[in-house]
Amino acid sequence: KVKPQVEEKEGKTFDVFSAVEFKTQVVAGINYFIKVHVGNDEFMHLRVFRSLPHENKPLALHSYQSSKTKHDELAFF
């Protein structure tokens, strides 16, 4: 659901965009930290926020880190 948001920020499209690992952090909603394979040996780390159910808001890309590798540790950022 956040792929279009990442593509807009990066100014390019991704043929490959698959999550390979994730972690969660409970706040006033949930932060998802997701390692995404975007093709070749390239990965990105995404921070996606899901608000509380009663707020009825869509998933939002909070921030991301590009130029990651498969072996980079997925950490809170």
mmCIF file of C-alpha atoms in Angstrom, residues 2 15 19 22-24 28-29 32 38 44 49 51 56 60 62-66:
data_model
loop_
_atom_site.group_PDB
_atom_site.id
_atom_site.type_symbol
_atom_site.label_atom_id
_atom_site.label_comp_id
_atom_site.label_asym_id
_atom_site.label_seq_id
_atom_site.Cartn_x
_atom_site.Cartn_y
_atom_site.Cartn_z
ATOM 1 C CA VAL A 2 2.943 2.389 0.491
ATOM 2 C CA ASP A 15 9.583 -3.504 -10.757
ATOM 3 C CA ALA A 19 9.043 -7.059 2.054
ATOM 4 C CA PHE A 22 9.781 -6.289 9.512
ATOM 5 C CA LYS A 23 9.645 -5.089 13.111
ATOM 6 C CA THR A 24 6.910 -3.234 14.953
ATOM 7 C CA ALA A 28 -0.318 5.864 19.427
ATOM 8 C CA GLY A 29 -0.788 3.377 16.610
ATOM 9 C CA TYR A 32 6.292 -0.795 11.055
ATOM 10 C CA VAL A 38 13.623 -3.275 -4.703
ATOM 11 C CA MET A 44 15.285 0.000 1.331
ATOM 12 C CA PHE A 49 2.711 4.290 10.444
ATOM 13 C CA SER A 51 -2.976 4.929 13.110
ATOM 14 C CA ASN A 56 -9.753 5.556 10.073
ATOM 15 C CA ALA A 60 1.388 6.391 5.830
ATOM 16 C CA HIS A 62 6.764 8.177 7.597
ATOM 17 C CA SER A 63 10.345 7.915 6.371
ATOM 18 C CA TYR A 64 12.705 5.622 4.528
ATOM 19 C CA GLN A 65 16.365 4.834 4.017
ATOM 20 C CA SER A 66 17.654 3.857 0.585
#
